[in-house]
Coordinates of C-alpha atoms and ligand atoms in Angstrom, one line a residue:
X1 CA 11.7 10.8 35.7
X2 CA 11.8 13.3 32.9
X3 CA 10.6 11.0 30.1
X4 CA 8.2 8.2 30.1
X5 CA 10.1 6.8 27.1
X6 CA 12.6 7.7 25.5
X7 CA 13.9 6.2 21.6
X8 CA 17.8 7.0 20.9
X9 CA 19.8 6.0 17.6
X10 CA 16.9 6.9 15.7
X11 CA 16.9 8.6 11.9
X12 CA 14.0 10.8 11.8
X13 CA 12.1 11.6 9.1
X14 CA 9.8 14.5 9.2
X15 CA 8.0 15.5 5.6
X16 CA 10.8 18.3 5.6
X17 CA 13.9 16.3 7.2
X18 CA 15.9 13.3 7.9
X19 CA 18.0 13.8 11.2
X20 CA 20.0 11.8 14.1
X21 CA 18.0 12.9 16.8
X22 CA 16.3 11.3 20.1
X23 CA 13.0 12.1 20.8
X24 CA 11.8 12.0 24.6
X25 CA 8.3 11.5 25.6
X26 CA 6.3 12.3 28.4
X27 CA 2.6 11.7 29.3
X28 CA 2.2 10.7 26.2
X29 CA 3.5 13.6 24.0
X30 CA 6.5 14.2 22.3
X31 CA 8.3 16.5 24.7
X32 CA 12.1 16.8 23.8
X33 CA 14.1 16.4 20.3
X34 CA 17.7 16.6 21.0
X35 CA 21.3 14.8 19.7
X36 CA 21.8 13.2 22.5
X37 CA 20.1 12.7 26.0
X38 CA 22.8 12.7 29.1
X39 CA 22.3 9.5 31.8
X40 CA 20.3 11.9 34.0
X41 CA 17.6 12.3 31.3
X42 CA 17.6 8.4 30.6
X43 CA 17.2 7.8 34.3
X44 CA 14.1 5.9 35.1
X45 CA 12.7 6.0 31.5
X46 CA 12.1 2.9 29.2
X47 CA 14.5 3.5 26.1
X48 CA 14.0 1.9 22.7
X49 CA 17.0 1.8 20.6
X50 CA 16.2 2.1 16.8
X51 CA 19.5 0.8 15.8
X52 CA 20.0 3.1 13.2
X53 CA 16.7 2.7 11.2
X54 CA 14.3 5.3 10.5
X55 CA 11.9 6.5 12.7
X56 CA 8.4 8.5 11.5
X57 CA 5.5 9.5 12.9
X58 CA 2.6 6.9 12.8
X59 CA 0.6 6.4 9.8
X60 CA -2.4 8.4 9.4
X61 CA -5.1 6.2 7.4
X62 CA -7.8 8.6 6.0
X63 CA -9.6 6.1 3.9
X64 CA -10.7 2.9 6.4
X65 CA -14.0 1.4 6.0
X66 CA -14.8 -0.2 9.2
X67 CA -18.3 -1.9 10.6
X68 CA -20.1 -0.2 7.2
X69 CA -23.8 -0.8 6.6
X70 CA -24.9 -3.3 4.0
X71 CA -26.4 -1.6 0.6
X72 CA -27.6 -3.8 -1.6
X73 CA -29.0 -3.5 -5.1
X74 CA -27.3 -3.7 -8.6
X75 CA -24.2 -1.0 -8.2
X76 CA -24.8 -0.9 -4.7
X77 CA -21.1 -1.3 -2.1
X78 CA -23.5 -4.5 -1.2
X79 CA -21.9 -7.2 1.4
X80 CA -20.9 -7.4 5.0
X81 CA -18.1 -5.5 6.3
X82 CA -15.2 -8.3 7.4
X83 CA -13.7 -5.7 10.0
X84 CA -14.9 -3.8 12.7
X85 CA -13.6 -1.3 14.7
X86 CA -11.4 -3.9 17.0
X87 CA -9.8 -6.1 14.0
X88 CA -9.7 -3.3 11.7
X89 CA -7.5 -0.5 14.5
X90 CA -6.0 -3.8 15.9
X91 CA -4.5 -4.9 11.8
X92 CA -3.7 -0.7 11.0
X93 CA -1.8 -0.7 14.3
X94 CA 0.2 -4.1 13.6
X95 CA 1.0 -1.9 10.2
X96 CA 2.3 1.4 11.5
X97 CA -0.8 3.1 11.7
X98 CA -1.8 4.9 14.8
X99 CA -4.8 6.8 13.1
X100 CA -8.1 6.2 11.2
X101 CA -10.7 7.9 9.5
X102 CA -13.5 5.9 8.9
X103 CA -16.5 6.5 7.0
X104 CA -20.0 6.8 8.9
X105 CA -22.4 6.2 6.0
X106 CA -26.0 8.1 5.4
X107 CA -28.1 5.5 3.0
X108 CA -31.3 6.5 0.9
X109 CA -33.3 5.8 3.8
X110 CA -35.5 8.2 5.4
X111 CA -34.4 7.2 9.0
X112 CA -30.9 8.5 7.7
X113 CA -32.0 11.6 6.5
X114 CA -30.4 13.1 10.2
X115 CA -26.5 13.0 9.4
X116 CA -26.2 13.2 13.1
X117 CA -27.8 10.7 13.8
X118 CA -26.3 8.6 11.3
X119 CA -22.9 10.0 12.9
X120 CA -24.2 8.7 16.6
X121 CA -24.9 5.2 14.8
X122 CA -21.5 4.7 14.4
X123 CA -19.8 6.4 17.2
X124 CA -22.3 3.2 18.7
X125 CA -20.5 0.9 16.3
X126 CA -16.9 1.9 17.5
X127 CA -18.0 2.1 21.2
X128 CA -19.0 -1.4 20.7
X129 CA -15.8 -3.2 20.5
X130 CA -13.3 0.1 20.8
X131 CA -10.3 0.8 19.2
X132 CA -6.4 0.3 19.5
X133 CA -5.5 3.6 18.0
X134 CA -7.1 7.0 17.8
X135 CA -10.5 7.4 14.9
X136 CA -12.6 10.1 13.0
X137 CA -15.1 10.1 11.0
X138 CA -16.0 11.3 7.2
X139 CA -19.6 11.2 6.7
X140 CA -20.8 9.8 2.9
X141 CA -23.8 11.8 2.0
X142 CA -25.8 10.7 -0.5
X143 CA -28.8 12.8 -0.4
X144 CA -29.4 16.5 -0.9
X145 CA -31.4 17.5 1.8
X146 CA -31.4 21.2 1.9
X147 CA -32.5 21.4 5.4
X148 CA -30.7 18.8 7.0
X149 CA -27.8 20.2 5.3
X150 CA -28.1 23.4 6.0
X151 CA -28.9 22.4 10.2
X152 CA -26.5 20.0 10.7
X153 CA -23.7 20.4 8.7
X154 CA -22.6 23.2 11.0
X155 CA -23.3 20.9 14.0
X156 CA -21.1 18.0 12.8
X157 CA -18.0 20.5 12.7
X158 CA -18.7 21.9 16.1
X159 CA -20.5 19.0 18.6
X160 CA -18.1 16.3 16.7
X161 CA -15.3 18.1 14.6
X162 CA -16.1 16.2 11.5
X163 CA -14.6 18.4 9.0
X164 CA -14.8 16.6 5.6
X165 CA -17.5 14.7 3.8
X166 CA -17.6 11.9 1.1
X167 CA -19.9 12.5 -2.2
X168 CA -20.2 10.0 -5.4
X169 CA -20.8 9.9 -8.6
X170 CA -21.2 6.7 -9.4
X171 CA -23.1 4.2 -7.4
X172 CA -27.6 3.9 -8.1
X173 CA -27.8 3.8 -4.4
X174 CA -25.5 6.7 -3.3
X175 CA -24.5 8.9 -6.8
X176 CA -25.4 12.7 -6.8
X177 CA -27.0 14.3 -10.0
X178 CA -24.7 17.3 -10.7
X179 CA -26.7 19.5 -9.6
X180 CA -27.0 17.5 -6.4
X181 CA -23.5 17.5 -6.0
X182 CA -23.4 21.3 -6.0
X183 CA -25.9 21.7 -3.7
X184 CA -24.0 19.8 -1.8
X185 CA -20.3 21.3 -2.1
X186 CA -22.0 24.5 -1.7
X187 CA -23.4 23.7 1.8
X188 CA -20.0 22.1 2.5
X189 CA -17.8 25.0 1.0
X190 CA -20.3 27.4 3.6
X191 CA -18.9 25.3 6.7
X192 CA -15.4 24.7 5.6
X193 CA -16.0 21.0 5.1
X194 CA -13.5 19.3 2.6
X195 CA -15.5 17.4 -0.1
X196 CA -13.8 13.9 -0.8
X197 CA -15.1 13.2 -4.3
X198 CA -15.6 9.0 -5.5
X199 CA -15.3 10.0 -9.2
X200 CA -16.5 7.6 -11.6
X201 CA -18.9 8.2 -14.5
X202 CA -22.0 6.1 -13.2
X203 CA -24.0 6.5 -16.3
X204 CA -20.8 5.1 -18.3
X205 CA -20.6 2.3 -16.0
X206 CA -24.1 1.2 -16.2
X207 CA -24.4 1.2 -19.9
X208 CA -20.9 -0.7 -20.8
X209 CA -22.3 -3.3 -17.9
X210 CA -25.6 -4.2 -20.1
X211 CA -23.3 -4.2 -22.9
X212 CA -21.1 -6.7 -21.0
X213 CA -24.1 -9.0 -20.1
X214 CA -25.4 -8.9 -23.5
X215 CA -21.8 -10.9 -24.5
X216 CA -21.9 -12.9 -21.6
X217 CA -19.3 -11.5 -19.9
X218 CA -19.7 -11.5 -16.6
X219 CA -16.7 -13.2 -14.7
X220 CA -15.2 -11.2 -12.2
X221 CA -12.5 -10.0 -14.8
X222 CA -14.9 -8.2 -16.7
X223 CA -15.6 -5.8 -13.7
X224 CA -12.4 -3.6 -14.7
X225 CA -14.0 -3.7 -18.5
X226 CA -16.9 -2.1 -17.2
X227 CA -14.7 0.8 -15.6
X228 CA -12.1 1.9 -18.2
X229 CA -10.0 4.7 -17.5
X230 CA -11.9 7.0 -19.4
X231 CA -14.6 6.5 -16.6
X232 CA -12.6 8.4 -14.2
X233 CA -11.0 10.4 -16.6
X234 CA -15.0 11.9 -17.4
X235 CA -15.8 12.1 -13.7
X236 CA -12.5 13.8 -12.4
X237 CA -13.0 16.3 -15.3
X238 CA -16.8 16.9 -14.7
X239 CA -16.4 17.2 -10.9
X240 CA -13.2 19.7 -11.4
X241 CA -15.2 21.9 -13.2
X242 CA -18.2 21.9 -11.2
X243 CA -15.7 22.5 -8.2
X244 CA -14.2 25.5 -10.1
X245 CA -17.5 27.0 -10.5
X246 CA -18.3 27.8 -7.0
X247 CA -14.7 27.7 -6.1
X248 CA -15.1 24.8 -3.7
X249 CA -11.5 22.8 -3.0
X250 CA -12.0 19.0 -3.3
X251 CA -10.1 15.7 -3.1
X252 CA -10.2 13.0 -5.1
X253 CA -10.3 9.3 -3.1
X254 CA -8.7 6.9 -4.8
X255 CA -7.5 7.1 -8.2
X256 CA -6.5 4.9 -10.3
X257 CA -5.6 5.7 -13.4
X258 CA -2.6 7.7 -14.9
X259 CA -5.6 9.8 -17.3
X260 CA -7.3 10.8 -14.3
X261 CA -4.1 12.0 -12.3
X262 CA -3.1 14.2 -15.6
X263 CA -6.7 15.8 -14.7
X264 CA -5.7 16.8 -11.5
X265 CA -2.5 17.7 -12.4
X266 CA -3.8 20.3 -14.9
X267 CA -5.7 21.7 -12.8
X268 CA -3.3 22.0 -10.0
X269 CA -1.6 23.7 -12.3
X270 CA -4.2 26.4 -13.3
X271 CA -4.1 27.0 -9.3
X272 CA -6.9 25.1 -8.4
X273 CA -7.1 23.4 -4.9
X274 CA -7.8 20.4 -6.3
X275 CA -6.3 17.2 -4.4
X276 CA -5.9 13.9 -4.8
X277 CA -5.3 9.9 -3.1
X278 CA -4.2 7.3 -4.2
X279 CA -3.9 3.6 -2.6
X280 CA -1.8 0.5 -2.7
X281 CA -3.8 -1.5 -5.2
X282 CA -3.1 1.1 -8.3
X283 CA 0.7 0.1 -7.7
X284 CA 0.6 -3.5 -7.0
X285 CA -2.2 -4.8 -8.8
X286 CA -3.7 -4.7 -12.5
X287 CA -6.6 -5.9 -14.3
X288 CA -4.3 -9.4 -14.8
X289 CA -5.0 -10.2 -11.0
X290 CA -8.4 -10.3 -11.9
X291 CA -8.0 -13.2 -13.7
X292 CA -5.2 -15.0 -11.6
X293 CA -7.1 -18.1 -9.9
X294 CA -7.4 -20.8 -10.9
X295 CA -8.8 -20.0 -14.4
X296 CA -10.4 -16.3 -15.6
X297 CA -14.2 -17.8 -15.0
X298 CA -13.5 -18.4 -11.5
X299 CA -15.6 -16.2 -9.0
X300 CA -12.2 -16.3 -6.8
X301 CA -11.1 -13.7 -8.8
X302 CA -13.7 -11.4 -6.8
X303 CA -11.4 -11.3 -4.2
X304 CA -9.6 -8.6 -6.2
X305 CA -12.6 -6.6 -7.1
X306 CA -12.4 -3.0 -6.0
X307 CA -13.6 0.5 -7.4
X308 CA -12.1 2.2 -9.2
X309 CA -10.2 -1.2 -10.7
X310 CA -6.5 -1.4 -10.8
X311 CA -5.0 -0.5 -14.0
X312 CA -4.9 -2.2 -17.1
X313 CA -1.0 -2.9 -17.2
X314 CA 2.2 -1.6 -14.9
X315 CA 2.6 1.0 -17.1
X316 CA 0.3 3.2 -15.7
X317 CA 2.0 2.6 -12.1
X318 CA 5.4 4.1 -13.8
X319 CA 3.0 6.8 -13.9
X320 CA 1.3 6.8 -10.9
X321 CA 4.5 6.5 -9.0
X322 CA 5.5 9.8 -11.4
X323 CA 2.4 11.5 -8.9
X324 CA 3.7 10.6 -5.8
X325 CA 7.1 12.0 -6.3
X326 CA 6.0 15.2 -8.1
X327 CA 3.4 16.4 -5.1
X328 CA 0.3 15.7 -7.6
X329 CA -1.3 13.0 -5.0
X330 CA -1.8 14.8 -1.8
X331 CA -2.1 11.6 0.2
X332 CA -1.9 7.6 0.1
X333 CA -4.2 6.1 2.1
X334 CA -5.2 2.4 2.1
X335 CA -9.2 2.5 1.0
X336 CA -9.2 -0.7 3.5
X337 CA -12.8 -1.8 2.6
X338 CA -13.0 -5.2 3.6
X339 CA -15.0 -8.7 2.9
X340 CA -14.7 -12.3 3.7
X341 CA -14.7 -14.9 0.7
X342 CA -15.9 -17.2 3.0
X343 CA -18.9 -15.1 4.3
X344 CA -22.5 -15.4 2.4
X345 CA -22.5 -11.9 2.1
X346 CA -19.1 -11.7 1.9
X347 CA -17.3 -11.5 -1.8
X348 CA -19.1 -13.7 -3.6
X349 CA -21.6 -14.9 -2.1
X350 CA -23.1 -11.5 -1.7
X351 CA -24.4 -12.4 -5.0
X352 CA -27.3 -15.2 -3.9
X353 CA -29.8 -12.9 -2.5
X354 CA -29.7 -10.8 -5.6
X355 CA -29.7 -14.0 -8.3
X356 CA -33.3 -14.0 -9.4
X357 CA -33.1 -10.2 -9.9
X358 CA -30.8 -11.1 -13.3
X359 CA -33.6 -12.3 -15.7
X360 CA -33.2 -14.0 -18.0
X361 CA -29.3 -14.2 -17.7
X362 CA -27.2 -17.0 -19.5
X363 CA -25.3 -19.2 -16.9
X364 CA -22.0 -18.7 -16.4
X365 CA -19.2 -20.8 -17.6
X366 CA -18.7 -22.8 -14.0
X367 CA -15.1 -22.9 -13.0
X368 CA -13.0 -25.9 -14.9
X369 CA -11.0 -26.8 -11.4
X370 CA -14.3 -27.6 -10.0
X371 CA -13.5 -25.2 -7.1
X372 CA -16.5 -25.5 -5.0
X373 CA -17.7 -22.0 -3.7
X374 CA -17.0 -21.3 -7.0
X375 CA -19.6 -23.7 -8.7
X376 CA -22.4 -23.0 -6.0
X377 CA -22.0 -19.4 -6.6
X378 CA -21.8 -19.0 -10.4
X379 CA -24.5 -21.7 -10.7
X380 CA -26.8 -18.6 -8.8
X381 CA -25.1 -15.9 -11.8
X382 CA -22.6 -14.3 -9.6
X383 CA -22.0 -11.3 -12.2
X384 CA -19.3 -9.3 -11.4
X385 CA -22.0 -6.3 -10.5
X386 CA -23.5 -7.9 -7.1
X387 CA -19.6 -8.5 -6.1
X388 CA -18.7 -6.1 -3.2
X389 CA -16.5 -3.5 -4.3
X390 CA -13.5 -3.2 -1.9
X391 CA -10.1 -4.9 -0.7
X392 CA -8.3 -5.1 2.4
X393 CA -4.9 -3.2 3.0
X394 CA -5.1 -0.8 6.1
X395 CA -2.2 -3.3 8.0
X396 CA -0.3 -3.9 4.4
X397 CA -0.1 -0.1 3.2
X398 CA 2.8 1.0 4.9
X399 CA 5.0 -2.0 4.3
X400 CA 4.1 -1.7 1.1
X401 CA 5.0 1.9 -0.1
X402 CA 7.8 1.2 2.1
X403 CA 9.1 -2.0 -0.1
X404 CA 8.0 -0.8 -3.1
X405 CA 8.6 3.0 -3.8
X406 CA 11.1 3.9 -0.6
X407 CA 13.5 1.5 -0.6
X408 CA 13.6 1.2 -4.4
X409 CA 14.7 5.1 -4.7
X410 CA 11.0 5.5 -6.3
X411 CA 10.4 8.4 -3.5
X412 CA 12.2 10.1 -0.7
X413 CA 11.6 8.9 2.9
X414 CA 10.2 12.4 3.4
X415 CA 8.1 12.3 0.6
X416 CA 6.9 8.6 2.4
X417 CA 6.2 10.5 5.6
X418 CA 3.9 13.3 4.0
X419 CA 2.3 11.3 1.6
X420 CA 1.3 8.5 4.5
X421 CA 1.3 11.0 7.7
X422 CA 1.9 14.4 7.1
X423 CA -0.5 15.4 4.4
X424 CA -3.2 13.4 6.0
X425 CA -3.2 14.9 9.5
X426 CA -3.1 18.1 7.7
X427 CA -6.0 17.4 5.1
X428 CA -8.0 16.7 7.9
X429 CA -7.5 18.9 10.5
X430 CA -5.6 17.0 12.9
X431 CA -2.2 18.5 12.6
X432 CA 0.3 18.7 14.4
X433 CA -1.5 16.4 16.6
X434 CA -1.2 13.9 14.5
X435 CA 1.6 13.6 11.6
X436 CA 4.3 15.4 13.0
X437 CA 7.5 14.4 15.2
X438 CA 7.4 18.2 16.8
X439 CA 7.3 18.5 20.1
X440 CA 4.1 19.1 21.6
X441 CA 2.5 16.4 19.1
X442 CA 1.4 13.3 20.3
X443 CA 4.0 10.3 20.9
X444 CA 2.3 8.4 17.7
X445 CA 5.3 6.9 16.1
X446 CA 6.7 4.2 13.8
X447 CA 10.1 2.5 13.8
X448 CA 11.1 0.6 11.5
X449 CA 13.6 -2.6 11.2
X450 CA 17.2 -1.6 10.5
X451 CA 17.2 -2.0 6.3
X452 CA 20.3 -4.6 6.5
X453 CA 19.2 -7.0 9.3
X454 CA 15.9 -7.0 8.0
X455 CA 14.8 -11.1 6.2
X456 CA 12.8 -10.4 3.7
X457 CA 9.4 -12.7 4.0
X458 CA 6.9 -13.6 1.3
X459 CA 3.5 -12.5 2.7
X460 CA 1.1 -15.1 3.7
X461 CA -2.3 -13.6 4.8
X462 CA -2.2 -15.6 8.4
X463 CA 0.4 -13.0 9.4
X464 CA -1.7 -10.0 9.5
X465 CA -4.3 -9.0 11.8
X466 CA -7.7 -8.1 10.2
X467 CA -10.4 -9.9 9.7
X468 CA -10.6 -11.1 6.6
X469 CA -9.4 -14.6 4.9
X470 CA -7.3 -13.4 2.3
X471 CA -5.0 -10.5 1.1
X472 CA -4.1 -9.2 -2.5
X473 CA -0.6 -9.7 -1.4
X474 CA -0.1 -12.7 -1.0
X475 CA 3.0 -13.8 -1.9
X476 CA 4.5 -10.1 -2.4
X477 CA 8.2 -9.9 -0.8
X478 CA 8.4 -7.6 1.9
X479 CA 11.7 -6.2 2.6
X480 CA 10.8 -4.1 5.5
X481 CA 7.7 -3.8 8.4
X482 CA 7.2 -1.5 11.4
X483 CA 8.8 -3.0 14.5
X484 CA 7.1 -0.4 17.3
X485 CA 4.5 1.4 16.7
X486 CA 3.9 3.8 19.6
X487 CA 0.7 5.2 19.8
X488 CA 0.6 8.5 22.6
X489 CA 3.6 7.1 24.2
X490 CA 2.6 3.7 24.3
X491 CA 4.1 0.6 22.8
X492 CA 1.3 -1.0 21.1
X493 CA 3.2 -3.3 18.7
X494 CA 6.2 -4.3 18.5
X495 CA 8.3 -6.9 17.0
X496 CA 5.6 -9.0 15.8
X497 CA 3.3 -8.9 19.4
X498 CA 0.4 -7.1 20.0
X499 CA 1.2 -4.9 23.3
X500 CA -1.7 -2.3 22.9
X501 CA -5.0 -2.7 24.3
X502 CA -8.5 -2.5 23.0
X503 CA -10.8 0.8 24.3
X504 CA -7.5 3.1 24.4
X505 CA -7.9 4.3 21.1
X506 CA -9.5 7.8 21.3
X507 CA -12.3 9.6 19.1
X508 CA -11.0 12.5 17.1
X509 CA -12.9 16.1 17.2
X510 CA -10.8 17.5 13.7
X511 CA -10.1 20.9 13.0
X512 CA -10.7 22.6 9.5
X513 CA -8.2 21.6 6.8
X514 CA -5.1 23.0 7.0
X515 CA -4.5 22.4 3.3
X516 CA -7.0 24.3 1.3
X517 CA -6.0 27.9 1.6
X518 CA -3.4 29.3 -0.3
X519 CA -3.5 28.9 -4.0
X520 CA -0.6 31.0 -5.4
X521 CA -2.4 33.8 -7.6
X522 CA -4.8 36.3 -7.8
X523 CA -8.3 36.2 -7.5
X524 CA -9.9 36.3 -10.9
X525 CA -12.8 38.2 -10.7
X526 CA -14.7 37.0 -14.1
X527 CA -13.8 33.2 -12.8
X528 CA -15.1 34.3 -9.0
X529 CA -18.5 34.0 -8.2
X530 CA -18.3 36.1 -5.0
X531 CA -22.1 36.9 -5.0
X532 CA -22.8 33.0 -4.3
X533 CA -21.7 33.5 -0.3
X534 CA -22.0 37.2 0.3
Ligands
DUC1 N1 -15.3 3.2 -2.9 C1 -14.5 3.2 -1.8 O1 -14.1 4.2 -1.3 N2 -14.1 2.0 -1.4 C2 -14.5 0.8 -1.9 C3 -15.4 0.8 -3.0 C4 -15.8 2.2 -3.5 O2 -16.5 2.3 -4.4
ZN2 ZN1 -15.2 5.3 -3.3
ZN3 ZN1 -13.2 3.4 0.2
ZN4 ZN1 -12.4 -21.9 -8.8

């Protein structure tokens, strides 16, 4: 036959376009885009008929923490990663996601020094279980190791195509000094590697903390206090500057506040390749859901502790959404980073081993409904700073921006594609691979439910397919959800069932960014320090 599969009645949506057009795969690329495909080409193929409803190319996840290392230690990411590489590709694929980039981690450790062979740890990790859908790697360096950096950075790009790294400035057991952090970038800049920059103030962080604690006020709530939007609004500043001065492009991960996006925004506007992500929980949640069960003392509130925190209020969301429509955030990926409240080194519980560390710390308030997990764990001082940072959402992050910003006029369906697909694949080297509908590209494709026949549901977290026991959304109103996802050519979800397999996923080799280049004016030679790579 001359397709594989074929899907007719489709609306596609590229980042550029919304056309009719049927798309015809074969050996598990995107081979034909035409109107209309005669009985001759049908012949023999399977056909999917999208009804009408749009039709995208998968989702490209660049910010999924999967089968991550346990750090612990006050301001550590401390706890047990809920999902490995099975549950976590398995819950991004039952979302519309048919790529991830995970993060393989370097610690302080002096067995990690070798970043490749803190690379080869995880590849070990993946290999383990496998994967549904294709994966790549960032790597999160937290030491500056001249040599290491200097032999192996150019390694990772060639023997595994890991084009971009992770740095942070907040964190005791992974934050870079600023001059760290430009030794660093500088290595990176020299082998084309993107710098994805966690930008919090660390310093800040630690001192409001201590004042916190001296008032007692250590709930889970209290986290957000301790991270103020001033926090990122230093950190984005610092790092933009430090960036400009050896002319280094970076991207943000994660913001979270409308003061840090004006940041990026100005310097965007000054010409700067300066990027930026944001994630689901900025839009959906605010420093409120910190406080929503049962009452604001209640360690079950950690369940919605991530860095940086949501905003204080919706307001900043208005703005945020502002970003996403005006081409300030490059991408929106889900920051899936994901623990189990029920696991002792899961959300709260993570706590216990550190409890005699806090001396001399007041008891906590215990929670009023006499919630049990609750009592054990604040009776051991579970302060909001041993609570693992993180949330799930890799499987939710679609649906969501879908619900929430496309269907509610917030964005265009274009503007969903690039922001979730496009812009991702070509951050990170993997375009057109990966984010594009073009033929050549690989069948990795998303349809979605026909908007009118769809019955809106109220999210329960048994529905989706990660590992953890519990979502931030619970109870959000969905009024839309991927019904294929097609991963090279292959149905691996649809309507509700799991049809992929385990072990097909494929590793990624990335190419440089395709994203950093052009920057629309003239080299300034009193702001270009040319001698620094002659
Ligand atoms: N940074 C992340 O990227 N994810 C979760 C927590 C954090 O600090
Ligand atoms: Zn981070
Ligand atoms: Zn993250
Ligand atoms: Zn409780």
């Amino acid at each position: 036959p001359k397709f594989d599969t074929v899907v007719i009645n489709g609306v596609l949506v590229s980042a550029s376009d919304v056309s009719s057009n049927c798309i015809g795969i074969k050996d598990g690329k995107i081979t034909v885009l035409a109107e209309r495909f005669s009985d001759d080409d049908l012949r023999g193929a399977e056909v999917i008929d999208a009804e009408g409803a749009y039709v995208m190319p998968g989702g490209v996840d660049g910010h999924v923490h999967l089968c991550q290392d346990l750090q612990t230690g006050p301001h550590g990411l401390g706890g047990r990663c809920a999902d490995d590489f099975l549950t976590g590709s398995r819950s991004a694929m039952c979302g519309g996601t048919t790529t991830i980039i995970t993060f393989a981690t370097q610690t302080r450790s002096e067995p990690d020094r070798s970043l490749l062979g803190v690379v080869g740890r995880y590849k070990a990790r993946a290999d383990a279980t496998g994967s549904y859908i294709d994966y790549g790697f960032h790597v999160i360096i937290v030491r500056d190791d001249g040599d290491v950096l200097e032999e192996e950075m150019p390694r990772l790009v060639s023997e595994w195509g890991i084009t971009s790294c992770k740095l942070f400035l907040t964190y005791e057991t992974q934050r870079l000094s600023d001059k760290q952090l430009l030794n660093v970038m500088y290595e990176a800049r020299k082998n084309r590697i993107t710098t994805m920059i966690h930008a919090e103030n660390g310093d800040a962080i630690e001192w409001l903390t201590d004042k916190l604690e001296e008032r007692n006020k250590i709930a889970p709530y209290y986290h957000a206090w301790s991270r103020p939007p001033a926090v990122e609004g230093e950190a984005t500043n610092r790092a933009i500057a430090l960036a400009e001065l050896i002319q280094n492009p970076i991207l943000f991960v994660h913001i979270g506040s409308a003061l840090a996006m004006k940041n990026v925004r100005k310097a965007q506007t000054r010409g700067l390749p300066v990027y930026a992500e944001t994630c689901p929980q900025y839009f959906n949640l605010t420093w409120n859901d910190l406080k929503k069960f049962h009452d604001p003392s209640c360690f079950e509130n950690s369940k919605m502790i991530c860095s940086p925190p949501p905003p204080p209020d919706a307001s900043d969301a208005d703005e945020l959404y502002l970003g996403l429509h005006n081409g300030t955030f490059t991408i929106f990926s889900s920051d899936h980073c994901p623990f189990r409240y029920d696991d002792p080194h899961g959300k709260p519980t993570g706590v216990l081993e550190h409890a005699e560390s806090m001396t001399g710390e007041p008891e906590p308030e215990s929670c009023l409904d006499g919630h049990a997990l609750c009592d054990l764990v604040s009776r051991k001082t579970g302060a909001f700073k041993f609570i693992p940072n993180g949330i799930p959402g890799v499987e939710t992050r679609l649906p969501l921006l879908y619900t929430t910003a496309l269907q509610t006029g917030r964005i265009s369906p274009q503007k969903f594609v690039e922001l979730t697909s496009t812009n991702p694949a070509k951050l990170y080297g993997l375009y057109p691979r990966k984010g594009s509908l073009m033929p050549g590209a690989d069948a990795d494709i998303i349809i979605w439910h026909p908007d009118h026949s769809f019955v809106p549901f109220s999210l329960t977290n048994d529905r989706l397919h990660h590992n953890v026991d519990y979502t931030p959304y619970e109870g959000q109103q969905f009024t839309n959800w991927p019904r294929y996802t097609l991963s090279r050519g292959q149905v691996v979800y649809r309507n509700g069932q799991i049809t992929g397999k385990v072990g097909y996923g494929q590793y990624l080799k990335r190419g440089q960014s395709q994203l950093a280049t052009a920057q629309g004016r003239k080299q300034d030679p009193r702001r270009v320090a040319d001698w620094l790579y002659e």
